[in-house]
Amino acid sequence: LVITNKKLARKFRTYMKQNGAVMAKGWLLGMQFCSLLEDGTYEKMTAQADAYALEIKAAFKEKGIKCIFSYDFFQVLSYTEQNRNIPEQLKQQEEFVENKLSDKIRTNAEIVSFIKNVIDLKNKPKRYIDYSNIEVLYADNYETAKEIVRHYVNDKNYKFISYTPSRIRSDIDQFRDYVNTHHIIGQEFDNVIFSMDRNFRYTAEGRLQGKKHPNPDYIFYKLWYQGVSRAREKLCILIIDNEELFEKILSVKLQFEN
């Protein structure tokens, strides 16, 4: 079968998969789960893992060994994680003791101050802050934005981080070739460039707000926070086709330059 009319050929391969003419990889991925679940294999494997975990816990308790770890509940990226509320579950454990840091220790004070003020326009610094290592840029469209990103990545040694995509096509997929906010969990980079578009706005009270992510489980503004908080030295915010957002964030950057 040869189709010469491109309009007729649109999504033809998808239709072939849906009707069984072409084997879709989703069927192959699903087969492994069918095998695991049909005879209790999955339950047996996880039960064994749980048993080992309890043995390790008992051994640590017997020897008086303490387990120290850190977490930041603000950096959960989905409603599923948020609703699971692991910190509250930890507090139910008899041996659990929590100590809190007074402030961020990983990023520099200037970037932390800037991020806090962008999240809440009323949360202005009480003293002078040098924001010279922070840039706020504007692009009219995605093609211009891509050129800016390429320049910063290739010529200025910045790391561009995109938003975690979903299976539904959307504007955030414009930067699929770059690492996303789930790829860089726990990492940091000297220089970071991160984008914002019409998926963001400010409320009447001056709080940054994200629209619903194409994957409804992801929290847009938490993905944003995950990206911008990866910067160690320099941060560049690239606003795409959202002049109102650009003006407000630029005012945060320029507040000490009058």
PDB file of C-alpha atoms in Angstrom:
ATOM      1  CA  LEU A   1       0.000   0.000   0.000  1.00  0.00           C
ATOM      2  CA  VAL A   2       1.439   3.363  -1.083  1.00  0.00           C
ATOM      3  CA  ILE A   3      -0.247   6.599   0.015  1.00  0.00           C
ATOM      4  CA  THR A   4       0.894   9.641  -1.923  1.00  0.00           C
ATOM      5  CA  ASN A   5      -1.479  12.133  -0.312  1.00  0.00           C
ATOM      6  CA  LYS A   6       0.141  13.319   2.930  1.00  0.00           C
ATOM      7  CA  LYS A   7      -3.206  14.396   4.389  1.00  0.00           C
ATOM      8  CA  LEU A   8      -4.526  10.838   4.066  1.00  0.00           C
ATOM      9  CA  ALA A   9      -1.326   9.422   5.524  1.00  0.00           C
ATOM     10  CA  ARG A  10      -1.578  11.506   8.704  1.00  0.00           C
ATOM     11  CA  LYS A  11      -1.548   9.251  11.800  1.00  0.00           C
ATOM     12  CA  PHE A  12      -1.835   6.178   9.524  1.00  0.00           C
ATOM     13  CA  ARG A  13       0.916   4.350  11.434  1.00  0.00           C
ATOM     14  CA  THR A  14      -0.941   5.041  14.694  1.00  0.00           C
ATOM     15  CA  TYR A  15      -4.105   3.530  13.255  1.00  0.00           C
ATOM     16  CA  MET A  16      -2.111   0.469  12.155  1.00  0.00           C
ATOM     17  CA  LYS A  17      -0.879  -0.028  15.724  1.00  0.00           C
ATOM     18  CA  GLN A  18      -4.339   0.461  17.203  1.00  0.00           C
ATOM     19  CA  ASN A  19      -5.794  -2.191  14.903  1.00  0.00           C
ATOM     20  CA  GLY A  20      -3.029  -4.735  15.425  1.00  0.00           C
ATOM     21  CA  ALA A  21      -1.306  -4.400  12.049  1.00  0.00           C
ATOM     22  CA  VAL A  22       1.934  -3.291  13.736  1.00  0.00           C
ATOM     23  CA  MET A  23       3.159  -4.487  17.126  1.00  0.00           C
ATOM     24  CA  ALA A  24       3.282  -1.496  19.477  1.00  0.00           C
ATOM     25  CA  LYS A  25       5.984  -1.526  22.163  1.00  0.00           C
ATOM     26  CA  GLY A  26       3.318  -0.875  24.813  1.00  0.00           C
ATOM     27  CA  TRP A  27       2.030  -4.425  24.339  1.00  0.00           C
ATOM     28  CA  LEU A  28       5.518  -5.830  24.888  1.00  0.00           C
ATOM     29  CA  LEU A  29       6.020  -3.711  28.013  1.00  0.00           C
ATOM     30  CA  GLY A  30       2.685  -4.864  29.382  1.00  0.00           C
ATOM     31  CA  MET A  31       3.514  -8.553  28.938  1.00  0.00           C
ATOM     32  CA  GLN A  32       6.122  -8.506  31.707  1.00  0.00           C
ATOM     33  CA  PHE A  33       3.588  -7.149  34.196  1.00  0.00           C
ATOM     34  CA  CYS A  34       1.021  -9.755  33.157  1.00  0.00           C
ATOM     35  CA  SER A  35       3.597 -12.443  33.909  1.00  0.00           C
ATOM     36  CA  LEU A  36       4.473 -10.928  37.284  1.00  0.00           C
ATOM     37  CA  LEU A  37       0.895 -10.504  38.458  1.00  0.00           C
ATOM     38  CA  GLU A  38      -0.869 -13.617  37.186  1.00  0.00           C
ATOM     39  CA  ASP A  39       0.575 -16.192  39.626  1.00  0.00           C
ATOM     40  CA  GLY A  40       1.555 -14.096  42.656  1.00  0.00           C
ATOM     41  CA  THR A  41       5.203 -13.693  41.588  1.00  0.00           C
ATOM     42  CA  TYR A  42       5.128  -9.942  42.215  1.00  0.00           C
ATOM     43  CA  GLU A  43       3.761 -10.377  45.760  1.00  0.00           C
ATOM     44  CA  LYS A  44       6.403 -13.006  46.534  1.00  0.00           C
ATOM     45  CA  MET A  45       9.242 -10.797  45.300  1.00  0.00           C
ATOM     46  CA  THR A  46       8.082  -7.722  47.206  1.00  0.00           C
ATOM     47  CA  ALA A  47       7.391  -9.743  50.373  1.00  0.00           C
ATOM     48  CA  GLN A  48      10.975 -10.938  50.306  1.00  0.00           C
ATOM     49  CA  ALA A  49      12.234  -7.353  49.916  1.00  0.00           C
ATOM     50  CA  ASP A  50      10.065  -6.214  52.848  1.00  0.00           C
ATOM     51  CA  ALA A  51      11.393  -9.064  54.994  1.00  0.00           C
ATOM     52  CA  TYR A  52      15.006  -8.101  54.226  1.00  0.00           C
ATOM     53  CA  ALA A  53      14.253  -4.452  55.053  1.00  0.00           C
ATOM     54  CA  LEU A  54      12.799  -5.438  58.439  1.00  0.00           C
ATOM     55  CA  GLU A  55      15.872  -7.601  59.161  1.00  0.00           C
ATOM     56  CA  ILE A  56      18.164  -4.659  58.408  1.00  0.00           C
ATOM     57  CA  LYS A  57      16.056  -2.398  60.650  1.00  0.00           C
ATOM     58  CA  ALA A  58      16.229  -4.929  63.502  1.00  0.00           C
ATOM     59  CA  ALA A  59      20.000  -5.327  63.120  1.00  0.00           C
ATOM     60  CA  PHE A  60      20.551  -1.556  63.157  1.00  0.00           C
ATOM     61  CA  LYS A  61      18.381  -1.219  66.264  1.00  0.00           C
ATOM     62  CA  GLU A  62      20.180  -4.059  68.063  1.00  0.00           C
ATOM     63  CA  LYS A  63      23.622  -2.539  67.356  1.00  0.00           C
ATOM     64  CA  GLY A  64      22.488   0.996  68.187  1.00  0.00           C
ATOM     65  CA  ILE A  65      23.309   2.227  64.661  1.00  0.00           C
ATOM     66  CA  LYS A  66      21.567   5.459  63.651  1.00  0.00           C
ATOM     67  CA  CYS A  67      20.410   6.129  60.098  1.00  0.00           C
ATOM     68  CA  ILE A  68      20.772   9.788  59.082  1.00  0.00           C
ATOM     69  CA  PHE A  69      19.168  11.153  55.922  1.00  0.00           C
ATOM     70  CA  SER A  70      17.829  14.432  54.587  1.00  0.00           C
ATOM     71  CA  TYR A  71      14.707  15.387  52.667  1.00  0.00           C
ATOM     72  CA  ASP A  72      12.909  18.477  51.379  1.00  0.00           C
ATOM     73  CA  PHE A  73       9.170  17.916  51.250  1.00  0.00           C
ATOM     74  CA  PHE A  74       8.683  21.113  49.239  1.00  0.00           C
ATOM     75  CA  GLN A  75      10.414  19.418  46.311  1.00  0.00           C
ATOM     76  CA  VAL A  76       7.810  16.725  45.727  1.00  0.00           C
ATOM     77  CA  LEU A  77       6.883  16.895  42.045  1.00  0.00           C
ATOM     78  CA  SER A  78       3.494  15.192  41.921  1.00  0.00           C
ATOM     79  CA  TYR A  79       0.195  15.104  43.779  1.00  0.00           C
ATOM     80  CA  THR A  80       0.759  11.393  44.410  1.00  0.00           C
ATOM     81  CA  GLU A  81       3.977  12.170  46.304  1.00  0.00           C
ATOM     82  CA  GLN A  82       2.357  15.077  48.088  1.00  0.00           C
ATOM     83  CA  ASN A  83      -0.630  13.036  49.244  1.00  0.00           C
ATOM     84  CA  ARG A  84       1.598  10.180  50.380  1.00  0.00           C
ATOM     85  CA  ASN A  85       3.126  12.613  52.910  1.00  0.00           C
ATOM     86  CA  ILE A  86       6.187  10.563  53.825  1.00  0.00           C
ATOM     87  CA  PRO A  87       7.339  13.054  56.539  1.00  0.00           C
ATOM     88  CA  GLU A  88       4.116  12.467  58.462  1.00  0.00           C
ATOM     89  CA  GLN A  89       4.579   8.705  58.163  1.00  0.00           C
ATOM     90  CA  LEU A  90       8.144   9.018  59.470  1.00  0.00           C
ATOM     91  CA  LYS A  91       6.920  10.928  62.517  1.00  0.00           C
ATOM     92  CA  GLN A  92       4.796   7.924  63.441  1.00  0.00           C
ATOM     93  CA  GLN A  93       7.951   5.828  63.874  1.00  0.00           C
ATOM     94  CA  GLU A  94       9.050   5.517  67.495  1.00  0.00           C
ATOM     95  CA  GLU A  95      12.766   5.988  66.750  1.00  0.00           C
ATOM     96  CA  PHE A  96      12.349   8.949  64.380  1.00  0.00           C
ATOM     97  CA  VAL A  97      13.932  12.271  65.395  1.00  0.00           C
ATOM     98  CA  GLU A  98      13.754  15.339  63.133  1.00  0.00           C
ATOM     99  CA  ASN A  99      16.110  18.328  63.051  1.00  0.00           C
ATOM    100  CA  LYS A 100      15.563  21.225  60.669  1.00  0.00           C
ATOM    101  CA  LEU A 101      18.136  23.385  58.900  1.00  0.00           C
ATOM    102  CA  SER A 102      17.595  27.101  59.370  1.00  0.00           C
ATOM    103  CA  ASP A 103      17.941  27.786  55.632  1.00  0.00           C
ATOM    104  CA  LYS A 104      19.241  26.426  52.338  1.00  0.00           C
ATOM    105  CA  ILE A 105      22.866  25.273  52.392  1.00  0.00           C
ATOM    106  CA  ARG A 106      23.317  24.091  48.795  1.00  0.00           C
ATOM    107  CA  THR A 107      22.527  27.146  46.660  1.00  0.00           C
ATOM    108  CA  ASN A 108      23.953  30.609  47.207  1.00  0.00           C
ATOM    109  CA  ALA A 109      22.083  33.258  49.180  1.00  0.00           C
ATOM    110  CA  GLU A 110      21.434  35.488  46.166  1.00  0.00           C
ATOM    111  CA  ILE A 111      19.707  32.756  44.141  1.00  0.00           C
ATOM    112  CA  VAL A 112      17.677  31.606  47.162  1.00  0.00           C
ATOM    113  CA  SER A 113      16.531  35.183  47.793  1.00  0.00           C
ATOM    114  CA  PHE A 114      15.590  35.677  44.142  1.00  0.00           C
ATOM    115  CA  ILE A 115      13.605  32.419  43.973  1.00  0.00           C
ATOM    116  CA  LYS A 116      11.700  33.256  47.166  1.00  0.00           C
ATOM    117  CA  ASN A 117      10.788  36.685  45.824  1.00  0.00           C
ATOM    118  CA  VAL A 118       9.686  35.244  42.456  1.00  0.00           C
ATOM    119  CA  ILE A 119       7.449  32.731  44.232  1.00  0.00           C
ATOM    120  CA  ASP A 120       5.900  35.528  46.307  1.00  0.00           C
ATOM    121  CA  LEU A 121       6.269  39.111  45.042  1.00  0.00           C
ATOM    122  CA  LYS A 122       5.560  40.415  48.549  1.00  0.00           C
ATOM    123  CA  ASN A 123       8.454  38.424  50.011  1.00  0.00           C
ATOM    124  CA  LYS A 124      11.048  41.118  49.291  1.00  0.00           C
ATOM    125  CA  PRO A 125      14.546  40.952  50.806  1.00  0.00           C
ATOM    126  CA  LYS A 126      15.060  43.132  53.882  1.00  0.00           C
ATOM    127  CA  ARG A 127      18.536  44.173  52.733  1.00  0.00           C
ATOM    128  CA  TYR A 128      20.423  44.848  49.499  1.00  0.00           C
ATOM    129  CA  ILE A 129      21.022  41.716  47.407  1.00  0.00           C
ATOM    130  CA  ASP A 130      23.375  41.585  44.430  1.00  0.00           C
ATOM    131  CA  TYR A 131      21.445  39.905  41.599  1.00  0.00           C
ATOM    132  CA  SER A 132      24.185  40.396  38.988  1.00  0.00           C
ATOM    133  CA  ASN A 133      24.500  36.614  38.483  1.00  0.00           C
ATOM    134  CA  ILE A 134      20.810  36.352  37.616  1.00  0.00           C
ATOM    135  CA  GLU A 135      19.401  37.112  34.162  1.00  0.00           C
ATOM    136  CA  VAL A 136      15.799  37.494  33.042  1.00  0.00           C
ATOM    137  CA  LEU A 137      15.349  37.224  29.259  1.00  0.00           C
ATOM    138  CA  TYR A 138      12.343  37.395  26.937  1.00  0.00           C
ATOM    139  CA  ALA A 139      11.521  35.581  23.680  1.00  0.00           C
ATOM    140  CA  ASP A 140       8.455  36.264  21.511  1.00  0.00           C
ATOM    141  CA  ASN A 141       8.174  32.655  20.375  1.00  0.00           C
ATOM    142  CA  TYR A 142       9.659  29.204  20.788  1.00  0.00           C
ATOM    143  CA  GLU A 143      11.943  29.414  17.761  1.00  0.00           C
ATOM    144  CA  THR A 144      13.681  32.466  19.217  1.00  0.00           C
ATOM    145  CA  ALA A 145      13.745  30.780  22.623  1.00  0.00           C
ATOM    146  CA  LYS A 146      15.476  27.727  21.160  1.00  0.00           C
ATOM    147  CA  GLU A 147      18.178  29.928  19.626  1.00  0.00           C
ATOM    148  CA  ILE A 148      18.769  31.611  22.988  1.00  0.00           C
ATOM    149  CA  VAL A 149      18.954  28.248  24.746  1.00  0.00           C
ATOM    150  CA  ARG A 150      21.448  26.895  22.198  1.00  0.00           C
ATOM    151  CA  HIS A 151      23.619  30.010  22.653  1.00  0.00           C
ATOM    152  CA  TYR A 152      23.654  29.709  26.437  1.00  0.00           C
ATOM    153  CA  VAL A 153      24.302  25.969  26.372  1.00  0.00           C
ATOM    154  CA  ASN A 154      26.968  25.936  23.634  1.00  0.00           C
ATOM    155  CA  ASP A 155      28.692  29.294  24.150  1.00  0.00           C
ATOM    156  CA  LYS A 156      28.161  30.221  27.790  1.00  0.00           C
ATOM    157  CA  ASN A 157      28.376  26.790  29.475  1.00  0.00           C
ATOM    158  CA  TYR A 158      24.848  26.815  30.925  1.00  0.00           C
ATOM    159  CA  LYS A 159      22.757  23.736  31.658  1.00  0.00           C
ATOM    160  CA  PHE A 160      19.255  23.942  30.204  1.00  0.00           C
ATOM    161  CA  ILE A 161      16.595  22.001  32.107  1.00  0.00           C
ATOM    162  CA  SER A 162      13.199  21.345  30.552  1.00  0.00           C
ATOM    163  CA  TYR A 163       9.914  20.450  32.224  1.00  0.00           C
ATOM    164  CA  THR A 164       9.062  16.788  32.616  1.00  0.00           C
ATOM    165  CA  PRO A 165       6.823  16.008  29.618  1.00  0.00           C
ATOM    166  CA  SER A 166       3.718  13.851  29.474  1.00  0.00           C
ATOM    167  CA  ARG A 167       2.301  11.516  26.845  1.00  0.00           C
ATOM    168  CA  ILE A 168      -0.003  14.303  25.657  1.00  0.00           C
ATOM    169  CA  ARG A 169       1.676  16.688  23.243  1.00  0.00           C
ATOM    170  CA  SER A 170       1.968  20.280  24.516  1.00  0.00           C
ATOM    171  CA  ASP A 171       4.174  23.377  24.360  1.00  0.00           C
ATOM    172  CA  ILE A 172       6.503  22.035  27.044  1.00  0.00           C
ATOM    173  CA  ASP A 173       7.584  19.339  24.572  1.00  0.00           C
ATOM    174  CA  GLN A 174       9.453  21.999  22.571  1.00  0.00           C
ATOM    175  CA  PHE A 175      12.597  21.155  24.576  1.00  0.00           C
ATOM    176  CA  ARG A 176      12.379  17.343  24.686  1.00  0.00           C
ATOM    177  CA  ASP A 177      16.032  17.002  23.582  1.00  0.00           C
ATOM    178  CA  TYR A 178      17.272  18.361  26.928  1.00  0.00           C
ATOM    179  CA  VAL A 179      17.288  16.812  30.395  1.00  0.00           C
ATOM    180  CA  ASN A 180      14.077  17.413  32.330  1.00  0.00           C
ATOM    181  CA  THR A 181      13.187  18.130  35.935  1.00  0.00           C
ATOM    182  CA  HIS A 182      12.942  14.432  36.837  1.00  0.00           C
ATOM    183  CA  HIS A 183      16.331  13.638  35.289  1.00  0.00           C
ATOM    184  CA  ILE A 184      18.216  16.082  37.544  1.00  0.00           C
ATOM    185  CA  ILE A 185      16.771  15.214  40.961  1.00  0.00           C
ATOM    186  CA  GLY A 186      19.556  15.561  43.541  1.00  0.00           C
ATOM    187  CA  GLN A 187      21.952  17.221  41.084  1.00  0.00           C
ATOM    188  CA  GLU A 188      23.204  20.788  40.782  1.00  0.00           C
ATOM    189  CA  PHE A 189      25.059  22.800  38.136  1.00  0.00           C
ATOM    190  CA  ASP A 190      27.153  25.961  38.146  1.00  0.00           C
ATOM    191  CA  ASN A 191      24.985  27.769  35.582  1.00  0.00           C
ATOM    192  CA  VAL A 192      21.341  26.982  34.829  1.00  0.00           C
ATOM    193  CA  ILE A 193      18.914  28.351  32.228  1.00  0.00           C
ATOM    194  CA  PHE A 194      15.235  27.558  32.710  1.00  0.00           C
ATOM    195  CA  SER A 195      12.132  28.629  30.800  1.00  0.00           C
ATOM    196  CA  MET A 196       8.653  29.879  31.713  1.00  0.00           C
ATOM    197  CA  ASP A 197       5.733  30.518  29.371  1.00  0.00           C
ATOM    198  CA  ARG A 198       1.971  31.019  29.442  1.00  0.00           C
ATOM    199  CA  ASN A 199       1.634  28.067  31.778  1.00  0.00           C
ATOM    200  CA  PHE A 200       2.506  30.476  34.601  1.00  0.00           C
ATOM    201  CA  ARG A 201       0.881  33.570  36.034  1.00  0.00           C
ATOM    202  CA  TYR A 202       0.630  35.548  39.267  1.00  0.00           C
ATOM    203  CA  THR A 203      -2.434  35.617  41.481  1.00  0.00           C
ATOM    204  CA  ALA A 204      -3.939  38.889  42.672  1.00  0.00           C
ATOM    205  CA  GLU A 205      -1.967  38.377  45.906  1.00  0.00           C
ATOM    206  CA  GLY A 206       1.326  38.146  43.993  1.00  0.00           C
ATOM    207  CA  ARG A 207       1.872  34.387  44.305  1.00  0.00           C
ATOM    208  CA  LEU A 208       3.359  32.440  41.402  1.00  0.00           C
ATOM    209  CA  GLN A 209       0.871  29.928  40.061  1.00  0.00           C
ATOM    210  CA  GLY A 210       1.145  27.196  37.432  1.00  0.00           C
ATOM    211  CA  LYS A 211      -1.594  25.856  35.212  1.00  0.00           C
ATOM    212  CA  LYS A 212      -2.536  22.190  35.218  1.00  0.00           C
ATOM    213  CA  HIS A 213       0.292  20.095  33.746  1.00  0.00           C
ATOM    214  CA  PRO A 214      -0.595  17.916  30.703  1.00  0.00           C
ATOM    215  CA  ASN A 215       0.021  15.046  33.097  1.00  0.00           C
ATOM    216  CA  PRO A 216      -2.511  16.006  35.811  1.00  0.00           C
ATOM    217  CA  ASP A 217      -0.428  14.301  38.517  1.00  0.00           C
ATOM    218  CA  TYR A 218       2.530  16.665  38.078  1.00  0.00           C
ATOM    219  CA  ILE A 219       2.579  20.011  39.896  1.00  0.00           C
ATOM    220  CA  PHE A 220       3.828  22.683  37.473  1.00  0.00           C
ATOM    221  CA  TYR A 221       5.234  25.191  39.950  1.00  0.00           C
ATOM    222  CA  LYS A 222       7.000  22.396  41.861  1.00  0.00           C
ATOM    223  CA  LEU A 223       8.694  21.334  38.606  1.00  0.00           C
ATOM    224  CA  TRP A 224       9.698  24.984  38.167  1.00  0.00           C
ATOM    225  CA  TYR A 225      11.184  25.095  41.662  1.00  0.00           C
ATOM    226  CA  GLN A 226      13.029  21.840  41.047  1.00  0.00           C
ATOM    227  CA  GLY A 227      14.662  23.352  37.949  1.00  0.00           C
ATOM    228  CA  VAL A 228      15.695  26.785  39.208  1.00  0.00           C
ATOM    229  CA  SER A 229      16.989  25.453  42.538  1.00  0.00           C
ATOM    230  CA  ARG A 230      19.663  23.407  40.700  1.00  0.00           C
ATOM    231  CA  ALA A 231      21.807  26.529  40.082  1.00  0.00           C
ATOM    232  CA  ARG A 232      24.990  27.004  42.128  1.00  0.00           C
ATOM    233  CA  GLU A 233      26.432  30.229  40.685  1.00  0.00           C
ATOM    234  CA  LYS A 234      24.322  31.707  37.874  1.00  0.00           C
ATOM    235  CA  LEU A 235      20.650  31.489  36.952  1.00  0.00           C
ATOM    236  CA  CYS A 236      18.935  32.617  33.761  1.00  0.00           C
ATOM    237  CA  ILE A 237      15.127  32.725  33.522  1.00  0.00           C
ATOM    238  CA  LEU A 238      13.872  32.719  29.921  1.00  0.00           C
ATOM    239  CA  ILE A 239      10.268  33.944  29.589  1.00  0.00           C
ATOM    240  CA  ILE A 240       8.486  32.854  26.402  1.00  0.00           C
ATOM    241  CA  ASP A 241       5.501  34.785  25.013  1.00  0.00           C
ATOM    242  CA  ASN A 242       4.277  36.053  28.393  1.00  0.00           C
ATOM    243  CA  GLU A 243       5.000  39.779  28.741  1.00  0.00           C
ATOM    244  CA  GLU A 244       3.099  40.248  32.002  1.00  0.00           C
ATOM    245  CA  LEU A 245       5.089  37.469  33.679  1.00  0.00           C
ATOM    246  CA  PHE A 246       8.333  38.881  32.250  1.00  0.00           C
ATOM    247  CA  GLU A 247       7.675  42.376  33.644  1.00  0.00           C
ATOM    248  CA  LYS A 248       6.954  41.064  37.135  1.00  0.00           C
ATOM    249  CA  ILE A 249       9.996  38.772  37.330  1.00  0.00           C
ATOM    250  CA  LEU A 250      12.230  41.439  35.788  1.00  0.00           C
ATOM    251  CA  SER A 251      11.089  43.852  38.517  1.00  0.00           C
ATOM    252  CA  VAL A 252      12.389  41.366  41.104  1.00  0.00           C
ATOM    253  CA  LYS A 253      15.771  41.300  39.358  1.00  0.00           C
ATOM    254  CA  LEU A 254      15.983  45.123  39.045  1.00  0.00           C
ATOM    255  CA  GLN A 255      14.591  46.163  42.448  1.00  0.00           C
ATOM    256  CA  PHE A 256      18.029  47.180  43.781  1.00  0.00           C
ATOM    257  CA  GLU A 257      19.284  48.921  40.622  1.00  0.00           C
ATOM    258  CA  ASN A 258      17.438  52.244  41.034  1.00  0.00           C
TER     259      ASN A 258
END
